[in-house]
Amino acid sequence: MTQEAAIRVDDLSKIFTLHNQGATSIGVFEALKLEVMPGECVVLAGESGVGKSTLMRTIYGNYLPSSGGVFVLHDGSPVDITKAPPHQVLEIRRRTLGYVSQFLRVIPRVSTLDLVIEPLLENGVELEEARERAITLLQALRLPEAHWDLPPSTFSGGEQQRVNIARSFIREYPVLLLDEPTASLDAANRAIVVELINAALAKGAAMVGIFHDHDVRDAVATRLFNVSEYKAAA
Amino acid sequence: MTEVLDRPTSSQSVGAVEPLLRVSNLTKNYGHVAGCLDISFEMRPGEVLGIVGESGSGKTTLLNCISGKLAPTSGSIAFNSRRHGLVDIYDLSEPDRRRMQREDWGFVHQNPRDGLRMRVSGGANVAEPLMNLGRRHYGDMRQATMDWLSRVELDLGRVDDKPRNFSGGMQQRIQIARNLIHNPRLVFMDEPTGGLDVSVQARLLDLLRELVRDLGLAAIIVTHDMAVARLMADRLMVMKGGHVVETGLADQVLDDPQHPYTQLLVSSVLQI
């Protein structure tokens, strides 16, 4: 029996059209194909500007492709996230598809602990259990306890990044997109994140990642995928 | 440029779930001036829809038509009310429509003075929707009022003060409590944080976001502030010259806008 891919990118093309700059068209990639199986961590390779982040954002439903589709395995069946209605995209993001970016979108006044438990509450986990899981994770990420009740807007870059990681890993999403999650972390914290990633992979999560740090990349990648092979003709 | 950049499925029906609201081919003309033109969309229960666009683009006209304040020139607005099911709101008799508005809707105005009765106390303003629904037990209504005042983070000791003695941000919170106390199915908000300073705005937005999530409210929020749209809305409609020029998932419309006008709108936001 063949297993179904967690992510299947099908003949995906992306052209940005800048209407207010004389309708300039910028082709990013075309006819891109990629399959990611559960337990796989595919690391996107290629130099800066080749479209790695654009591909990630298109898989997340954040960018709209010019043609092609992105099928995400949601509740056991593949759904084309690029054509799904907004409520279904939000549902997929709530239960199936997580995204760890380099930046935390800070919401004024919401405490660190509340931010981290929010994805669990949205998925119907009881408050007590959610708190326990959040505390365990924040401790593992070595975020000082004094910070837990504060909103992260005043935290350092590395601290915000760890809150962001806690928020994304707590949910144990079956499909995770990692956009340089270790960018502003020191070596010890990077090692912790690598452990988290590998634990999630062992549980069968499928991941697509961008890592500029070669040590992290080598520690988590099951294979590399070169985006520049699909570069759109200029 | 008036063509609609429709997402592949945005005009599709919402599927198995019965829509909360269905707007079909809505047009409103003011004499020979167009307010809004041929607008169709559906909303699901619990969905938050943001309507963005510059002043004069027809946002408020659209909101007023949908909320029963302004009869459209043509087209229909069907709402799934508790009492009548999915019906065209302008087919209901005037008393029935008013009762549906009281029971199922809330309307938060930009200026709290438009949504509050300035001559009665803050507490009475919050309790009034319950009285309008026929509740007469003053002890219960007082208790519900106190609960809501604390939910919107107002000092309970000031329940009997008149709205004019509260600050603008506090008045807005009274207005929010007044519009949520009767457990509406749909809340209309017209620039709910316009005219407030940024710290009050942030607090109010955070409060609204929590309430909308906790109560599973459906809301239509008209705003020209892209940050408000991003924080609050699941889905956006971008309006220009009375037309909807782009619609889709909120973060997608803001991060990868397709229509020239949306690109201009998003790129005009100042970065701090």
mmCIF file of N, CA, C and O in Angstrom, chain A residues 14-20 57 60-65 82-87 89-90 93 105-110 115 118 121-122 167, chain B residues 7-10 14 44 47 153 202-203 206-207 209-210 213 230-231 234-235 248-249 251-253 255-261 263-264 267:
data_model
loop_
_atom_site.group_PDB
_atom_site.id
_atom_site.type_symbol
_atom_site.label_atom_id
_atom_site.label_comp_id
_atom_site.label_asym_id
_atom_site.label_seq_id
_atom_site.Cartn_x
_atom_site.Cartn_y
_atom_site.Cartn_z
ATOM 1 N N LYS A 14 4.228 30.788 -9.783
ATOM 2 C CA LYS A 14 3.908 32.036 -9.109
ATOM 3 C C LYS A 14 4.560 33.203 -9.835
ATOM 4 O O LYS A 14 5.776 33.214 -10.055
ATOM 5 N N ILE A 15 3.734 34.137 -10.260
ATOM 6 C CA ILE A 15 4.220 35.370 -10.879
ATOM 7 C C ILE A 15 3.634 36.521 -10.075
ATOM 8 O O ILE A 15 2.416 36.579 -9.870
ATOM 9 N N PHE A 16 4.482 37.404 -9.579
ATOM 10 C CA PHE A 16 3.964 38.611 -8.933
ATOM 11 C C PHE A 16 3.754 39.677 -9.999
ATOM 12 O O PHE A 16 4.647 39.916 -10.807
ATOM 13 N N THR A 17 2.571 40.295 -10.003
ATOM 14 C CA THR A 17 2.326 41.410 -10.915
ATOM 15 C C THR A 17 2.179 42.672 -10.090
ATOM 16 O O THR A 17 1.288 42.773 -9.247
ATOM 17 N N LEU A 18 3.060 43.626 -10.282
ATOM 18 C CA LEU A 18 3.020 44.865 -9.521
ATOM 19 C C LEU A 18 2.313 45.920 -10.353
ATOM 20 O O LEU A 18 2.924 46.584 -11.181
ATOM 21 N N HIS A 19 0.999 46.047 -10.131
ATOM 22 C CA HIS A 19 0.192 46.926 -10.973
ATOM 23 C C HIS A 19 0.592 48.386 -10.851
ATOM 24 O O HIS A 19 0.412 49.155 -11.769
ATOM 25 N N ASN A 20 1.090 48.766 -9.683
ATOM 26 C CA ASN A 20 1.390 50.183 -9.485
ATOM 27 C C ASN A 20 2.825 50.539 -9.854
ATOM 28 O O ASN A 20 3.250 51.673 -9.703
ATOM 29 N N ARG A 57 4.957 30.168 1.741
ATOM 30 C CA ARG A 57 3.743 30.953 1.970
ATOM 31 C C ARG A 57 2.608 30.487 1.069
ATOM 32 O O ARG A 57 1.438 30.572 1.443
ATOM 33 N N TYR A 60 1.092 27.536 2.619
ATOM 34 C CA TYR A 60 0.288 27.905 3.783
ATOM 35 C C TYR A 60 -1.034 28.578 3.373
ATOM 36 O O TYR A 60 -1.888 28.829 4.205
ATOM 37 N N GLY A 61 -1.169 28.898 2.088
ATOM 38 C CA GLY A 61 -2.387 29.577 1.637
ATOM 39 C C GLY A 61 -2.311 31.078 1.811
ATOM 40 O O GLY A 61 -3.289 31.789 1.651
ATOM 41 N N ASN A 62 -1.130 31.563 2.151
ATOM 42 C CA ASN A 62 -0.939 32.990 2.393
ATOM 43 C C ASN A 62 -0.698 33.748 1.081
ATOM 44 O O ASN A 62 -1.130 34.889 0.932
ATOM 45 N N TYR A 63 -0.021 33.099 0.131
ATOM 46 C CA TYR A 63 0.135 33.666 -1.209
ATOM 47 C C TYR A 63 -0.733 32.867 -2.165
ATOM 48 O O TYR A 63 -0.954 31.674 -1.967
ATOM 49 N N LEU A 64 -1.210 33.527 -3.190
ATOM 50 C CA LEU A 64 -2.077 32.894 -4.171
ATOM 51 C C LEU A 64 -1.246 32.534 -5.401
ATOM 52 O O LEU A 64 -0.622 33.401 -5.989
ATOM 53 N N PRO A 65 -1.199 31.245 -5.796
ATOM 54 C CA PRO A 65 -0.371 30.891 -6.952
ATOM 55 C C PRO A 65 -1.004 31.380 -8.258
ATOM 56 O O PRO A 65 -2.208 31.613 -8.308
ATOM 57 N N THR A 82 -5.055 26.134 -2.115
ATOM 58 C CA THR A 82 -5.063 27.351 -2.928
ATOM 59 C C THR A 82 -6.451 27.643 -3.492
ATOM 60 O O THR A 82 -6.705 28.723 -3.985
ATOM 61 N N LYS A 83 -7.341 26.635 -3.436
ATOM 62 C CA LYS A 83 -8.686 26.859 -3.969
ATOM 63 C C LYS A 83 -9.763 26.681 -2.911
ATOM 64 O O LYS A 83 -10.945 26.869 -3.187
ATOM 65 N N ALA A 84 -9.363 26.340 -1.693
ATOM 66 C CA ALA A 84 -10.342 26.128 -0.621
ATOM 67 C C ALA A 84 -10.924 27.475 -0.179
ATOM 68 O O ALA A 84 -10.236 28.485 -0.211
ATOM 69 N N PRO A 85 -12.195 27.486 0.232
ATOM 70 C CA PRO A 85 -12.781 28.737 0.741
ATOM 71 C C PRO A 85 -12.111 29.139 2.067
ATOM 72 O O PRO A 85 -11.575 28.283 2.766
ATOM 73 N N PRO A 86 -12.145 30.450 2.399
ATOM 74 C CA PRO A 86 -11.421 30.946 3.570
ATOM 75 C C PRO A 86 -11.670 30.156 4.855
ATOM 76 O O PRO A 86 -10.723 29.845 5.580
ATOM 77 N N HIS A 87 -12.931 29.802 5.126
ATOM 78 C CA HIS A 87 -13.193 29.105 6.388
ATOM 79 C C HIS A 87 -12.507 27.749 6.426
ATOM 80 O O HIS A 87 -12.064 27.301 7.478
ATOM 81 N N VAL A 89 -9.634 27.008 4.817
ATOM 82 C CA VAL A 89 -8.203 27.259 5.000
ATOM 83 C C VAL A 89 -7.916 27.477 6.489
ATOM 84 O O VAL A 89 -6.962 26.927 7.044
ATOM 85 N N LEU A 90 -8.772 28.248 7.152
ATOM 86 C CA LEU A 90 -8.575 28.510 8.577
ATOM 87 C C LEU A 90 -8.698 27.227 9.390
ATOM 88 O O LEU A 90 -7.962 27.001 10.345
ATOM 89 N N ARG A 93 -5.551 25.261 8.949
ATOM 90 C CA ARG A 93 -4.485 25.842 9.760
ATOM 91 C C ARG A 93 -4.687 25.571 11.245
ATOM 92 O O ARG A 93 -3.742 25.484 12.003
ATOM 93 N N ARG A 105 4.083 37.527 15.727
ATOM 94 C CA ARG A 105 3.142 38.625 15.601
ATOM 95 C C ARG A 105 2.572 38.888 16.985
ATOM 96 O O ARG A 105 1.753 38.148 17.490
ATOM 97 N N VAL A 106 3.081 39.927 17.630
ATOM 98 C CA VAL A 106 2.726 40.166 19.021
ATOM 99 C C VAL A 106 1.361 40.832 19.094
ATOM 100 O O VAL A 106 1.067 41.761 18.353
ATOM 101 N N ILE A 107 0.536 40.309 19.964
ATOM 102 C CA ILE A 107 -0.773 40.913 20.185
ATOM 103 C C ILE A 107 -0.682 41.673 21.504
ATOM 104 O O ILE A 107 -0.264 41.112 22.507
ATOM 105 N N PRO A 108 -1.030 42.949 21.508
ATOM 106 C CA PRO A 108 -0.882 43.716 22.736
ATOM 107 C C PRO A 108 -1.619 43.049 23.889
ATOM 108 O O PRO A 108 -2.701 42.495 23.675
ATOM 109 N N ARG A 109 -1.038 43.079 25.057
ATOM 110 C CA ARG A 109 -1.696 42.660 26.298
ATOM 111 C C ARG A 109 -1.848 41.159 26.513
ATOM 112 O O ARG A 109 -2.245 40.746 27.583
ATOM 113 N N VAL A 110 -1.607 40.329 25.522
ATOM 114 C CA VAL A 110 -1.805 38.901 25.752
ATOM 115 C C VAL A 110 -0.524 38.314 26.341
ATOM 116 O O VAL A 110 0.555 38.504 25.781
ATOM 117 N N LEU A 115 -0.667 33.099 25.082
ATOM 118 C CA LEU A 115 -0.343 32.952 23.665
ATOM 119 C C LEU A 115 -0.036 31.494 23.334
ATOM 120 O O LEU A 115 -0.467 30.970 22.316
ATOM 121 N N GLU A 118 -3.144 29.202 23.502
ATOM 122 C CA GLU A 118 -4.258 29.532 22.594
ATOM 123 C C GLU A 118 -4.532 28.443 21.537
ATOM 124 O O GLU A 118 -5.681 28.050 21.344
ATOM 125 N N LEU A 121 -6.450 25.646 23.201
ATOM 126 C CA LEU A 121 -7.841 25.990 23.533
ATOM 127 C C LEU A 121 -8.705 25.989 22.283
ATOM 128 O O LEU A 121 -9.839 25.516 22.295
ATOM 129 N N GLU A 122 -8.140 26.496 21.174
ATOM 130 C CA GLU A 122 -8.889 26.510 19.910
ATOM 131 C C GLU A 122 -9.222 25.102 19.452
ATOM 132 O O GLU A 122 -10.139 24.893 18.677
ATOM 133 N N ARG A 167 4.547 28.059 20.770
ATOM 134 C CA ARG A 167 3.184 28.205 20.262
ATOM 135 C C ARG A 167 2.916 27.257 19.089
ATOM 136 O O ARG A 167 1.805 26.760 18.925
ATOM 137 N N ARG B 7 -11.828 35.086 -5.942
ATOM 138 C CA ARG B 7 -11.128 33.854 -5.627
ATOM 139 C C ARG B 7 -11.922 32.696 -6.225
ATOM 140 O O ARG B 7 -13.148 32.805 -6.334
ATOM 141 N N PRO B 8 -11.249 31.616 -6.604
ATOM 142 C CA PRO B 8 -11.945 30.539 -7.298
ATOM 143 C C PRO B 8 -13.229 30.094 -6.618
ATOM 144 O O PRO B 8 -14.181 29.757 -7.283
ATOM 145 N N THR B 9 -13.270 30.122 -5.283
ATOM 146 C CA THR B 9 -14.436 29.568 -4.622
ATOM 147 C C THR B 9 -15.186 30.587 -3.783
ATOM 148 O O THR B 9 -16.135 30.239 -3.132
ATOM 149 N N SER B 10 -14.756 31.840 -3.806
ATOM 150 C CA SER B 10 -15.346 32.766 -2.850
ATOM 151 C C SER B 10 -16.820 33.036 -3.136
ATOM 152 O O SER B 10 -17.546 33.472 -2.272
ATOM 153 N N VAL B 14 -21.709 28.245 0.829
ATOM 154 C CA VAL B 14 -20.896 27.779 1.941
ATOM 155 C C VAL B 14 -21.048 26.282 2.193
ATOM 156 O O VAL B 14 -20.480 25.752 3.128
ATOM 157 N N ARG B 44 -20.864 32.655 7.147
ATOM 158 C CA ARG B 44 -21.194 31.507 7.983
ATOM 159 C C ARG B 44 -21.303 31.956 9.441
ATOM 160 O O ARG B 44 -20.725 32.961 9.807
ATOM 161 N N GLU B 47 -18.209 33.622 11.606
ATOM 162 C CA GLU B 47 -17.203 34.175 10.719
ATOM 163 C C GLU B 47 -17.072 35.687 10.926
ATOM 164 O O GLU B 47 -18.074 36.366 11.159
ATOM 165 N N GLU B 153 -14.251 45.412 31.155
ATOM 166 C CA GLU B 153 -13.220 46.006 32.004
ATOM 167 C C GLU B 153 -13.538 47.436 32.414
ATOM 168 O O GLU B 153 -12.697 48.327 32.344
ATOM 169 N N ALA B 202 -5.612 49.556 21.088
ATOM 170 C CA ALA B 202 -5.035 48.218 21.225
ATOM 171 C C ALA B 202 -5.816 47.405 22.248
ATOM 172 O O ALA B 202 -6.133 46.234 22.034
ATOM 173 N N ARG B 203 -6.160 48.056 23.367
ATOM 174 C CA ARG B 203 -6.863 47.371 24.431
ATOM 175 C C ARG B 203 -8.264 46.956 23.980
ATOM 176 O O ARG B 203 -8.720 45.838 24.237
ATOM 177 N N ASP B 206 -8.099 44.083 21.440
ATOM 178 C CA ASP B 206 -7.804 42.829 22.094
ATOM 179 C C ASP B 206 -9.057 42.286 22.782
ATOM 180 O O ASP B 206 -9.374 41.099 22.704
ATOM 181 N N LEU B 207 -9.798 43.211 23.413
ATOM 182 C CA LEU B 207 -11.041 42.846 24.080
ATOM 183 C C LEU B 207 -12.054 42.297 23.066
ATOM 184 O O LEU B 207 -12.651 41.234 23.272
ATOM 185 N N ARG B 209 -11.485 41.028 20.168
ATOM 186 C CA ARG B 209 -10.997 39.775 19.608
ATOM 187 C C ARG B 209 -11.329 38.606 20.544
ATOM 188 O O ARG B 209 -11.792 37.558 20.112
ATOM 189 N N GLU B 210 -11.111 38.827 21.843
ATOM 190 C CA GLU B 210 -11.418 37.793 22.831
ATOM 191 C C GLU B 210 -12.910 37.483 22.857
ATOM 192 O O GLU B 210 -13.312 36.319 22.890
ATOM 193 N N ARG B 213 -14.087 35.601 19.836
ATOM 194 C CA ARG B 213 -13.663 34.201 19.863
ATOM 195 C C ARG B 213 -14.445 33.407 20.908
ATOM 196 O O ARG B 213 -14.935 32.315 20.635
ATOM 197 N N ARG B 230 -6.426 43.012 9.835
ATOM 198 C CA ARG B 230 -5.606 41.812 9.975
ATOM 199 C C ARG B 230 -5.848 41.112 11.306
ATOM 200 O O ARG B 230 -5.932 39.892 11.390
ATOM 201 N N LEU B 231 -5.989 41.920 12.343
ATOM 202 C CA LEU B 231 -6.144 41.342 13.673
ATOM 203 C C LEU B 231 -7.517 40.705 13.862
ATOM 204 O O LEU B 231 -7.656 39.674 14.505
ATOM 205 N N ASP B 234 -11.445 37.232 9.543
ATOM 206 C CA ASP B 234 -11.068 35.971 8.906
ATOM 207 C C ASP B 234 -10.964 36.193 7.403
ATOM 208 O O ASP B 234 -10.149 35.602 6.726
ATOM 209 N N ARG B 235 -11.823 37.060 6.906
ATOM 210 C CA ARG B 235 -12.013 37.206 5.473
ATOM 211 C C ARG B 235 -12.173 38.694 5.195
ATOM 212 O O ARG B 235 -12.731 39.420 6.009
ATOM 213 N N GLY B 248 -11.223 37.595 -0.169
ATOM 214 C CA GLY B 248 -10.485 36.372 0.141
ATOM 215 C C GLY B 248 -10.069 36.327 1.591
ATOM 216 O O GLY B 248 -10.419 37.196 2.393
ATOM 217 N N LEU B 249 -9.283 35.286 1.916
ATOM 218 C CA LEU B 249 -8.739 35.109 3.251
ATOM 219 C C LEU B 249 -7.965 36.380 3.653
ATOM 220 O O LEU B 249 -7.169 36.891 2.867
ATOM 221 N N ASP B 251 -5.375 37.309 5.599
ATOM 222 C CA ASP B 251 -3.923 37.464 5.502
ATOM 223 C C ASP B 251 -3.451 37.349 4.058
ATOM 224 O O ASP B 251 -2.468 37.956 3.655
ATOM 225 N N GLN B 252 -4.188 36.572 3.253
ATOM 226 C CA GLN B 252 -3.788 36.435 1.857
ATOM 227 C C GLN B 252 -4.029 37.734 1.084
ATOM 228 O O GLN B 252 -3.177 38.166 0.303
ATOM 229 N N VAL B 253 -5.180 38.362 1.305
ATOM 230 C CA VAL B 253 -5.467 39.630 0.623
ATOM 231 C C VAL B 253 -4.443 40.698 1.035
ATOM 232 O O VAL B 253 -3.987 41.490 0.210
ATOM 233 N N ASP B 255 -1.273 40.131 2.327
ATOM 234 C CA ASP B 255 0.124 39.791 2.039
ATOM 235 C C ASP B 255 0.386 39.586 0.549
ATOM 236 O O ASP B 255 1.516 39.729 0.097
ATOM 237 N N ASP B 256 -0.625 39.186 -0.205
ATOM 238 C CA ASP B 256 -0.432 38.966 -1.633
ATOM 239 C C ASP B 256 -1.628 39.539 -2.391
ATOM 240 O O ASP B 256 -2.387 38.805 -3.025
ATOM 241 N N PRO B 257 -1.818 40.863 -2.290
ATOM 242 C CA PRO B 257 -2.977 41.482 -2.950
ATOM 243 C C PRO B 257 -2.862 41.355 -4.456
ATOM 244 O O PRO B 257 -1.771 41.456 -5.017
ATOM 245 N N GLN B 258 -3.998 41.126 -5.135
ATOM 246 C CA GLN B 258 -3.983 40.885 -6.576
ATOM 247 C C GLN B 258 -4.445 42.097 -7.372
ATOM 248 O O GLN B 258 -3.950 42.354 -8.447
ATOM 249 N N HIS B 259 -5.416 42.823 -6.828
ATOM 250 C CA HIS B 259 -5.999 43.931 -7.573
ATOM 251 C C HIS B 259 -5.138 45.193 -7.400
ATOM 252 O O HIS B 259 -4.599 45.426 -6.318
ATOM 253 N N PRO B 260 -4.998 45.990 -8.469
ATOM 254 C CA PRO B 260 -4.172 47.201 -8.366
ATOM 255 C C PRO B 260 -4.544 48.079 -7.169
ATOM 256 O O PRO B 260 -3.665 48.580 -6.471
ATOM 257 N N TYR B 261 -5.850 48.221 -6.915
ATOM 258 C CA TYR B 261 -6.251 49.093 -5.821
ATOM 259 C C TYR B 261 -5.834 48.514 -4.460
ATOM 260 O O TYR B 261 -5.358 49.229 -3.591
ATOM 261 N N GLN B 263 -3.323 46.540 -3.938
ATOM 262 C CA GLN B 263 -1.864 46.686 -3.847
ATOM 263 C C GLN B 263 -1.503 48.092 -3.379
ATOM 264 O O GLN B 263 -0.627 48.270 -2.533
ATOM 265 N N LEU B 264 -2.227 49.073 -3.916
ATOM 266 C CA LEU B 264 -1.980 50.456 -3.521
ATOM 267 C C LEU B 264 -2.322 50.664 -2.047
ATOM 268 O O LEU B 264 -1.556 51.261 -1.281
ATOM 269 N N SER B 267 0.249 48.882 0.176
ATOM 270 C CA SER B 267 1.586 49.479 0.150
ATOM 271 C C SER B 267 1.582 50.889 0.725
ATOM 272 O O SER B 267 2.625 51.464 0.981
#
